[in-house]
Amino acid sequence: MPRSVDLFEEAGAKYIVPVGEHCDGFAMYDSKITRWKATEMGPKKDIVGLIFDEAKKRGLKVGMSSHFAYGWHWWTYKEKFETMNPELKDFYWTKHDRWEPASKEWVKHWYERSMDMMTQYKPDLFWFDLGFSEPAYEEYRKKFIANYYNQGLKNNQEVVLNYKNIKWRPVPDGAAVLDIESGKLDRIREEAWQTDMSLGGWRWGYTDDYQMREAGAYINDLIDIVSKNGCLLLNVAPNKHGVIPEDQQAILREIGAWLKINGEGIYKTRPFTVFGQGPTNAVMKLHGNMHDKGFTSDDVRYTKKGKIYMLLF
């Protein structure tokens, strides 16, 4: 784990967000709520806790992602499928129509798990996937947000909450930070926002045919995002041994090398009056990156921090 966090720091990262639990609900932390967790199965390690410890040693901000709310829509329930095994009910839950609203019991369970992560690890950032934004979560969503922000105040800790829904916002602007998965904005947003994207495009976990772009393409995305008041959360995919493959490492190091030279125009900057000039702009929607045209040498982006920075592609 130290080598991975060293790599993130070398890449120029200022915050790290390990997956707490994905949609299946397998906890990568030492959950007090579920038996399905990495401390008891698989690696038998507190993966999140190890990353937190290493990040804090280096003065990096560290968060957690929770995809569990969307888990209600995750499984298929058919006769003879493992999802129908009553002995595994605590993992697959109970049979329901995939797209019906989440039950009160499920949402309460999501809340308890989220509170467990919050109180144990005290993350600087909490990232929530789709599901969190749905109307069924409103009561417990408000409770969780209040508890998270109050815990931050109590601990004198600045905290950030990400939600992922560009069309329907579950909280007022300014109360949390919008995240756009694999997409960007086509304009400056007054409130801070974030793009999360993967080195592997559609692939978020490791595969043998994990395909990446050149490092310059991710740098161009970073420039465009920052010029519009956004941040970039870039996903990497360790292999089954928990090792980040060399080709991914090489791209991260190239990004870091660029930031060592040009980071003055990225870190702690704010948007200029206009985000830029040139023929290319982002497609503003979820997964919009899949429809983007590449930036050209005619494109320019601006940021400011006392003085104006012109960033060329």
mmCIF file of C-alpha atoms in Angstrom:
data_model
loop_
_atom_site.group_PDB
_atom_site.id
_atom_site.type_symbol
_atom_site.label_atom_id
_atom_site.label_comp_id
_atom_site.label_asym_id
_atom_site.label_seq_id
_atom_site.Cartn_x
_atom_site.Cartn_y
_atom_site.Cartn_z
ATOM 1 C CA MET A 1 0.000 0.000 0.000
ATOM 2 C CA PRO A 2 2.785 2.535 0.673
ATOM 3 C CA ARG A 3 4.024 2.148 -2.918
ATOM 4 C CA SER A 4 0.575 2.883 -4.348
ATOM 5 C CA VAL A 5 0.162 6.019 -2.252
ATOM 6 C CA ASP A 6 3.712 7.085 -3.148
ATOM 7 C CA LEU A 7 2.687 6.751 -6.796
ATOM 8 C CA PHE A 8 -0.441 8.870 -6.304
ATOM 9 C CA GLU A 9 1.640 11.555 -4.642
ATOM 10 C CA GLU A 10 4.165 11.412 -7.491
ATOM 11 C CA ALA A 11 1.256 11.823 -9.923
ATOM 12 C CA GLY A 12 0.415 15.135 -8.269
ATOM 13 C CA ALA A 13 -2.706 13.995 -6.430
ATOM 14 C CA LYS A 14 -3.847 16.122 -3.495
ATOM 15 C CA TYR A 15 -6.628 13.771 -2.410
ATOM 16 C CA ILE A 16 -7.264 10.026 -2.683
ATOM 17 C CA VAL A 17 -10.654 8.286 -2.667
ATOM 18 C CA PRO A 18 -10.560 4.485 -2.265
ATOM 19 C CA VAL A 19 -13.741 2.507 -2.864
ATOM 20 C CA GLY A 20 -15.436 1.807 0.455
ATOM 21 C CA GLU A 21 -18.002 -0.536 -1.028
ATOM 22 C CA HIS A 22 -19.255 -0.969 -4.563
ATOM 23 C CA CYS A 23 -22.822 -1.753 -5.628
ATOM 24 C CA ASP A 24 -22.559 -5.380 -4.504
ATOM 25 C CA GLY A 25 -21.997 -4.192 -0.943
ATOM 26 C CA PHE A 26 -18.725 -6.033 -0.287
ATOM 27 C CA ALA A 27 -16.982 -3.795 2.239
ATOM 28 C CA MET A 28 -13.345 -2.944 1.579
ATOM 29 C CA TYR A 29 -13.159 -1.699 5.175
ATOM 30 C CA ASP A 30 -13.709 -3.261 8.592
ATOM 31 C CA SER A 31 -17.486 -2.950 8.610
ATOM 32 C CA LYS A 32 -19.404 -3.368 11.850
ATOM 33 C CA ILE A 33 -22.633 -3.957 9.899
ATOM 34 C CA THR A 34 -21.926 -6.754 7.401
ATOM 35 C CA ARG A 35 -19.947 -9.985 7.486
ATOM 36 C CA TRP A 36 -19.141 -9.533 3.788
ATOM 37 C CA LYS A 37 -15.929 -7.580 4.170
ATOM 38 C CA ALA A 38 -12.272 -7.602 3.153
ATOM 39 C CA THR A 39 -11.068 -8.009 6.729
ATOM 40 C CA GLU A 40 -12.753 -11.433 6.954
ATOM 41 C CA MET A 41 -12.600 -12.653 3.327
ATOM 42 C CA GLY A 42 -10.237 -12.362 0.365
ATOM 43 C CA PRO A 43 -7.195 -10.306 1.393
ATOM 44 C CA LYS A 44 -8.234 -10.287 5.064
ATOM 45 C CA LYS A 45 -7.013 -6.713 5.328
ATOM 46 C CA ASP A 46 -8.637 -3.366 5.968
ATOM 47 C CA ILE A 47 -7.856 -1.982 2.509
ATOM 48 C CA VAL A 48 -9.460 1.400 3.165
ATOM 49 C CA GLY A 49 -7.786 1.730 6.552
ATOM 50 C CA LEU A 50 -4.355 0.997 5.099
ATOM 51 C CA ILE A 51 -4.794 3.653 2.405
ATOM 52 C CA PHE A 52 -6.051 6.160 4.990
ATOM 53 C CA ASP A 53 -3.001 5.585 7.180
ATOM 54 C CA GLU A 54 -0.546 6.037 4.308
ATOM 55 C CA ALA A 55 -2.319 9.107 2.907
ATOM 56 C CA LYS A 56 -2.398 10.854 6.268
ATOM 57 C CA LYS A 57 1.329 10.230 6.784
ATOM 58 C CA ARG A 58 1.906 12.252 3.622
ATOM 59 C CA GLY A 59 -0.523 15.043 4.452
ATOM 60 C CA LEU A 60 -2.937 14.056 1.677
ATOM 61 C CA LYS A 61 -6.689 14.407 1.983
ATOM 62 C CA VAL A 62 -8.433 11.047 1.856
ATOM 63 C CA GLY A 63 -12.044 10.077 1.233
ATOM 64 C CA MET A 64 -14.267 7.069 0.604
ATOM 65 C CA SER A 65 -16.703 6.175 -2.143
ATOM 66 C CA SER A 66 -19.989 4.402 -1.508
ATOM 67 C CA HIS A 67 -21.873 2.847 -4.414
ATOM 68 C CA PHE A 68 -24.120 0.764 -2.192
ATOM 69 C CA ALA A 69 -27.318 2.791 -2.625
ATOM 70 C CA TYR A 70 -27.411 1.736 -6.277
ATOM 71 C CA GLY A 71 -27.091 -1.878 -5.129
ATOM 72 C CA TRP A 72 -30.888 -2.025 -4.888
ATOM 73 C CA HIS A 73 -30.893 -1.994 -8.701
ATOM 74 C CA TRP A 74 -27.879 -4.279 -9.074
ATOM 75 C CA TRP A 75 -29.049 -7.881 -8.889
ATOM 76 C CA THR A 76 -31.161 -10.184 -11.052
ATOM 77 C CA TYR A 77 -33.510 -12.489 -9.142
ATOM 78 C CA LYS A 78 -34.315 -15.723 -11.006
ATOM 79 C CA GLU A 79 -35.039 -19.262 -9.861
ATOM 80 C CA LYS A 80 -31.834 -21.271 -9.314
ATOM 81 C CA PHE A 81 -29.775 -18.052 -9.223
ATOM 82 C CA GLU A 82 -27.573 -17.562 -6.162
ATOM 83 C CA THR A 83 -29.502 -14.365 -5.473
ATOM 84 C CA MET A 84 -32.459 -16.539 -4.420
ATOM 85 C CA ASN A 85 -30.508 -18.468 -1.766
ATOM 86 C CA PRO A 86 -32.073 -17.549 1.622
ATOM 87 C CA GLU A 87 -28.744 -18.182 3.377
ATOM 88 C CA LEU A 88 -27.257 -15.295 1.361
ATOM 89 C CA LYS A 89 -30.082 -12.856 2.001
ATOM 90 C CA ASP A 90 -27.777 -10.550 3.943
ATOM 91 C CA PHE A 91 -25.733 -10.077 0.763
ATOM 92 C CA TYR A 92 -28.312 -10.196 -2.050
ATOM 93 C CA TRP A 93 -31.213 -8.842 0.001
ATOM 94 C CA THR A 94 -34.761 -9.909 -0.888
ATOM 95 C CA LYS A 95 -36.326 -10.434 -4.299
ATOM 96 C CA HIS A 96 -37.772 -7.256 -5.800
ATOM 97 C CA ASP A 97 -38.308 -5.656 -9.166
ATOM 98 C CA ARG A 98 -35.000 -4.144 -10.187
ATOM 99 C CA TRP A 99 -36.371 -0.662 -10.898
ATOM 100 C CA GLU A 100 -38.924 -0.264 -8.132
ATOM 101 C CA PRO A 101 -38.076 2.372 -5.488
ATOM 102 C CA ALA A 102 -35.806 1.169 -2.708
ATOM 103 C CA SER A 103 -37.627 -0.118 0.362
ATOM 104 C CA LYS A 104 -37.525 1.740 3.680
ATOM 105 C CA GLU A 105 -35.667 -1.205 5.212
ATOM 106 C CA TRP A 106 -32.992 -1.077 2.509
ATOM 107 C CA VAL A 107 -32.510 2.689 2.787
ATOM 108 C CA LYS A 108 -32.165 2.426 6.570
ATOM 109 C CA HIS A 109 -29.551 -0.287 6.054
ATOM 110 C CA TRP A 110 -27.694 1.988 3.610
ATOM 111 C CA TYR A 111 -27.766 4.774 6.209
ATOM 112 C CA GLU A 112 -26.369 2.526 8.943
ATOM 113 C CA ARG A 113 -23.529 1.373 6.712
ATOM 114 C CA SER A 114 -22.724 4.933 5.652
ATOM 115 C CA MET A 115 -22.702 6.075 9.276
ATOM 116 C CA ASP A 116 -20.371 3.189 10.128
ATOM 117 C CA MET A 117 -17.895 4.343 7.480
ATOM 118 C CA MET A 118 -18.221 7.944 8.591
ATOM 119 C CA THR A 119 -17.684 7.396 12.309
ATOM 120 C CA GLN A 120 -14.879 4.841 11.947
ATOM 121 C CA TYR A 121 -12.777 6.542 9.281
ATOM 122 C CA LYS A 122 -13.776 10.231 9.422
ATOM 123 C CA PRO A 123 -13.140 10.771 5.696
ATOM 124 C CA ASP A 124 -12.327 14.205 4.330
ATOM 125 C CA LEU A 125 -14.554 13.425 1.369
ATOM 126 C CA PHE A 126 -17.558 11.149 0.869
ATOM 127 C CA TRP A 127 -18.436 10.229 -2.720
ATOM 128 C CA PHE A 128 -21.883 8.764 -3.426
ATOM 129 C CA ASP A 129 -22.958 6.999 -6.591
ATOM 130 C CA LEU A 130 -26.383 7.034 -8.221
ATOM 131 C CA GLY A 131 -29.080 5.805 -5.844
ATOM 132 C CA PHE A 132 -28.109 8.367 -3.230
ATOM 133 C CA SER A 133 -29.925 10.994 -5.327
ATOM 134 C CA GLU A 134 -33.215 9.073 -5.580
ATOM 135 C CA PRO A 135 -36.347 10.353 -3.759
ATOM 136 C CA ALA A 136 -36.548 7.161 -1.665
ATOM 137 C CA TYR A 137 -33.363 8.227 0.142
ATOM 138 C CA GLU A 138 -34.456 11.755 1.030
ATOM 139 C CA GLU A 139 -35.136 11.271 4.755
ATOM 140 C CA TYR A 140 -31.946 9.337 5.495
ATOM 141 C CA ARG A 141 -29.917 11.354 3.006
ATOM 142 C CA LYS A 142 -30.674 14.522 4.981
ATOM 143 C CA LYS A 143 -29.827 12.752 8.245
ATOM 144 C CA PHE A 144 -26.530 11.516 6.885
ATOM 145 C CA ILE A 145 -25.471 14.862 5.413
ATOM 146 C CA ALA A 146 -26.281 16.630 8.692
ATOM 147 C CA ASN A 147 -24.319 14.070 10.708
ATOM 148 C CA TYR A 148 -21.352 14.190 8.340
ATOM 149 C CA TYR A 149 -21.081 17.964 8.365
ATOM 150 C CA ASN A 150 -21.614 18.134 12.127
ATOM 151 C CA GLN A 151 -18.871 15.561 12.657
ATOM 152 C CA GLY A 152 -16.586 17.731 10.527
ATOM 153 C CA LEU A 153 -17.357 20.784 12.651
ATOM 154 C CA LYS A 154 -16.796 18.827 15.857
ATOM 155 C CA ASN A 155 -13.409 17.582 14.628
ATOM 156 C CA ASN A 156 -12.401 20.925 13.096
ATOM 157 C CA GLN A 157 -12.214 19.076 9.784
ATOM 158 C CA GLU A 158 -13.136 20.481 6.379
ATOM 159 C CA VAL A 159 -15.269 17.852 4.655
ATOM 160 C CA VAL A 160 -16.744 17.467 1.175
ATOM 161 C CA LEU A 161 -19.690 15.392 -0.021
ATOM 162 C CA ASN A 162 -20.005 14.401 -3.691
ATOM 163 C CA TYR A 163 -23.261 13.401 -5.359
ATOM 164 C CA LYS A 164 -23.600 12.144 -8.926
ATOM 165 C CA ASN A 165 -26.575 13.489 -10.827
ATOM 166 C CA ILE A 166 -26.307 16.302 -13.345
ATOM 167 C CA LYS A 167 -30.044 16.430 -14.174
ATOM 168 C CA TRP A 168 -31.679 16.189 -10.735
ATOM 169 C CA ARG A 169 -29.852 17.549 -7.721
ATOM 170 C CA PRO A 170 -30.702 15.957 -4.363
ATOM 171 C CA VAL A 171 -29.237 18.839 -2.343
ATOM 172 C CA PRO A 172 -29.155 22.607 -2.951
ATOM 173 C CA ASP A 173 -26.219 24.129 -4.792
ATOM 174 C CA GLY A 174 -23.468 24.886 -2.320
ATOM 175 C CA ALA A 175 -24.524 22.149 0.111
ATOM 176 C CA ALA A 176 -22.551 19.417 -1.676
ATOM 177 C CA VAL A 177 -20.332 19.028 -4.732
ATOM 178 C CA LEU A 178 -21.681 17.814 -8.060
ATOM 179 C CA ASP A 179 -19.765 14.938 -9.663
ATOM 180 C CA ILE A 180 -20.095 14.024 -13.334
ATOM 181 C CA GLU A 181 -18.969 10.505 -14.177
ATOM 182 C CA SER A 182 -16.809 10.430 -17.314
ATOM 183 C CA GLY A 183 -18.119 13.821 -18.344
ATOM 184 C CA LYS A 184 -17.355 17.514 -18.171
ATOM 185 C CA LEU A 185 -19.135 20.862 -18.339
ATOM 186 C CA ASP A 186 -19.296 23.141 -21.358
ATOM 187 C CA ARG A 187 -19.225 26.288 -19.192
ATOM 188 C CA ILE A 188 -17.880 27.697 -15.932
ATOM 189 C CA ARG A 189 -19.882 26.619 -12.892
ATOM 190 C CA GLU A 190 -19.967 29.042 -9.974
ATOM 191 C CA GLU A 191 -19.990 26.202 -7.443
ATOM 192 C CA ALA A 192 -17.138 23.720 -7.330
ATOM 193 C CA TRP A 193 -17.695 20.440 -9.179
ATOM 194 C CA GLN A 194 -15.794 17.306 -10.050
ATOM 195 C CA THR A 195 -15.295 14.829 -12.876
ATOM 196 C CA ASP A 196 -14.539 11.229 -12.048
ATOM 197 C CA MET A 197 -13.119 9.261 -14.952
ATOM 198 C CA SER A 198 -11.156 6.074 -15.429
ATOM 199 C CA LEU A 199 -7.804 5.599 -17.091
ATOM 200 C CA GLY A 200 -9.527 2.710 -18.879
ATOM 201 C CA GLY A 201 -12.504 4.571 -20.341
ATOM 202 C CA TRP A 202 -15.537 2.345 -19.719
ATOM 203 C CA ARG A 203 -13.432 -0.067 -17.657
ATOM 204 C CA TRP A 204 -13.208 0.774 -13.954
ATOM 205 C CA GLY A 205 -11.701 -2.502 -12.762
ATOM 206 C CA TYR A 206 -8.676 -4.340 -14.099
ATOM 207 C CA THR A 207 -9.057 -6.351 -17.317
ATOM 208 C CA ASP A 208 -6.502 -8.020 -19.560
ATOM 209 C CA ASP A 209 -7.470 -5.654 -22.398
ATOM 210 C CA TYR A 210 -7.453 -2.482 -20.288
ATOM 211 C CA GLN A 211 -7.099 0.246 -22.912
ATOM 212 C CA MET A 212 -5.829 3.727 -22.104
ATOM 213 C CA ARG A 213 -5.156 6.962 -23.920
ATOM 214 C CA GLU A 214 -1.855 8.796 -23.930
ATOM 215 C CA ALA A 215 -1.021 10.767 -20.788
ATOM 216 C CA GLY A 216 -1.505 14.027 -22.675
ATOM 217 C CA ALA A 217 -5.198 13.286 -23.169
ATOM 218 C CA TYR A 218 -5.796 13.102 -19.400
ATOM 219 C CA ILE A 219 -3.754 16.271 -18.895
ATOM 220 C CA ASN A 220 -5.920 18.030 -21.490
ATOM 221 C CA ASP A 221 -9.047 16.887 -19.648
ATOM 222 C CA LEU A 222 -7.600 18.172 -16.374
ATOM 223 C CA ILE A 223 -6.866 21.588 -17.905
ATOM 224 C CA ASP A 224 -10.384 21.891 -19.321
ATOM 225 C CA ILE A 225 -12.023 20.809 -16.056
ATOM 226 C CA VAL A 226 -9.999 23.181 -13.870
ATOM 227 C CA SER A 227 -10.676 26.120 -16.217
ATOM 228 C CA LYS A 228 -14.397 25.634 -15.475
ATOM 229 C CA ASN A 229 -13.997 25.421 -11.661
ATOM 230 C CA GLY A 230 -13.785 21.638 -11.473
ATOM 231 C CA CYS A 231 -11.490 18.964 -10.047
ATOM 232 C CA LEU A 232 -10.484 15.617 -11.536
ATOM 233 C CA LEU A 233 -10.788 12.307 -9.681
ATOM 234 C CA LEU A 234 -8.925 9.766 -11.825
ATOM 235 C CA ASN A 235 -9.569 6.042 -11.389
ATOM 236 C CA VAL A 236 -6.817 3.431 -11.572
ATOM 237 C CA ALA A 237 -7.303 -0.338 -11.716
ATOM 238 C CA PRO A 238 -5.011 -2.549 -9.625
ATOM 239 C CA ASN A 239 -4.735 -6.191 -10.647
ATOM 240 C CA LYS A 240 -5.860 -9.128 -8.509
ATOM 241 C CA HIS A 241 -2.684 -8.843 -6.439
ATOM 242 C CA GLY A 242 -3.445 -5.230 -5.562
ATOM 243 C CA VAL A 243 -0.629 -3.967 -7.787
ATOM 244 C CA ILE A 244 -1.113 -1.084 -10.216
ATOM 245 C CA PRO A 245 0.262 -2.317 -13.577
ATOM 246 C CA GLU A 246 3.331 -0.629 -15.035
ATOM 247 C CA ASP A 247 1.507 0.920 -18.000
ATOM 248 C CA GLN A 248 -0.911 2.696 -15.646
ATOM 249 C CA GLN A 249 1.974 3.767 -13.430
ATOM 250 C CA ALA A 250 3.759 5.267 -16.433
ATOM 251 C CA ILE A 251 0.777 7.458 -17.294
ATOM 252 C CA LEU A 252 0.426 8.670 -13.706
ATOM 253 C CA ARG A 253 4.117 9.566 -13.608
ATOM 254 C CA GLU A 254 3.814 11.520 -16.866
ATOM 255 C CA ILE A 255 0.896 13.472 -15.426
ATOM 256 C CA GLY A 256 2.924 14.141 -12.285
ATOM 257 C CA ALA A 257 5.928 15.320 -14.288
ATOM 258 C CA TRP A 258 3.725 17.779 -16.184
ATOM 259 C CA LEU A 259 2.210 19.081 -12.938
ATOM 260 C CA LYS A 260 5.647 19.656 -11.411
ATOM 261 C CA ILE A 261 6.310 22.135 -14.202
ATOM 262 C CA ASN A 262 2.823 23.538 -14.798
ATOM 263 C CA GLY A 263 1.011 22.964 -11.500
ATOM 264 C CA GLU A 264 1.107 26.678 -10.698
ATOM 265 C CA GLY A 265 -1.645 27.132 -13.295
ATOM 266 C CA ILE A 266 -3.721 24.269 -11.830
ATOM 267 C CA TYR A 267 -3.485 24.052 -8.040
ATOM 268 C CA LYS A 268 -5.527 26.545 -5.984
ATOM 269 C CA THR A 269 -6.559 28.467 -9.101
ATOM 270 C CA ARG A 270 -9.974 29.842 -9.988
ATOM 271 C CA PRO A 271 -11.646 30.325 -13.365
ATOM 272 C CA PHE A 272 -10.969 33.445 -15.387
ATOM 273 C CA THR A 273 -13.874 35.510 -16.799
ATOM 274 C CA VAL A 274 -14.036 33.051 -19.704
ATOM 275 C CA PHE A 275 -12.825 29.460 -19.510
ATOM 276 C CA GLY A 276 -11.021 29.591 -22.825
ATOM 277 C CA GLN A 277 -11.024 29.967 -26.570
ATOM 278 C CA GLY A 278 -10.874 27.675 -29.564
ATOM 279 C CA PRO A 279 -13.042 25.279 -31.561
ATOM 280 C CA THR A 280 -13.362 22.455 -29.020
ATOM 281 C CA ASN A 281 -15.688 22.214 -26.030
ATOM 282 C CA ALA A 282 -16.911 19.381 -23.859
ATOM 283 C CA VAL A 283 -20.170 17.467 -24.286
ATOM 284 C CA MET A 284 -22.070 18.302 -21.090
ATOM 285 C CA LYS A 285 -23.646 15.058 -19.896
ATOM 286 C CA LEU A 286 -22.989 11.864 -17.975
ATOM 287 C CA HIS A 287 -20.369 9.861 -19.907
ATOM 288 C CA GLY A 288 -19.932 12.841 -22.223
ATOM 289 C CA ASN A 289 -16.219 12.035 -22.525
ATOM 290 C CA MET A 290 -17.170 9.138 -24.762
ATOM 291 C CA HIS A 291 -18.479 11.678 -27.284
ATOM 292 C CA ASP A 292 -15.801 14.349 -26.918
ATOM 293 C CA LYS A 293 -13.572 15.358 -29.768
ATOM 294 C CA GLY A 294 -9.938 15.739 -28.861
ATOM 295 C CA PHE A 295 -8.533 19.166 -28.112
ATOM 296 C CA THR A 296 -6.414 20.863 -30.773
ATOM 297 C CA SER A 297 -3.487 23.274 -30.862
ATOM 298 C CA ASP A 298 -6.043 26.034 -31.533
ATOM 299 C CA ASP A 299 -7.647 25.501 -28.103
ATOM 300 C CA VAL A 300 -6.687 27.616 -25.084
ATOM 301 C CA ARG A 301 -7.854 27.515 -21.459
ATOM 302 C CA TYR A 302 -7.451 30.137 -18.727
ATOM 303 C CA THR A 303 -7.153 30.039 -14.944
ATOM 304 C CA LYS A 304 -6.194 32.695 -12.418
ATOM 305 C CA LYS A 305 -4.442 32.999 -9.061
ATOM 306 C CA GLY A 306 -3.377 36.597 -8.647
ATOM 307 C CA LYS A 307 -2.316 36.494 -12.273
ATOM 308 C CA ILE A 308 -3.846 34.921 -15.360
ATOM 309 C CA TYR A 309 -2.547 31.610 -16.694
ATOM 310 C CA MET A 310 -2.916 30.577 -20.336
ATOM 311 C CA LEU A 311 -2.800 26.802 -20.801
ATOM 312 C CA LEU A 312 -2.176 25.492 -24.303
ATOM 313 C CA PHE A 313 -3.059 22.060 -25.655
#
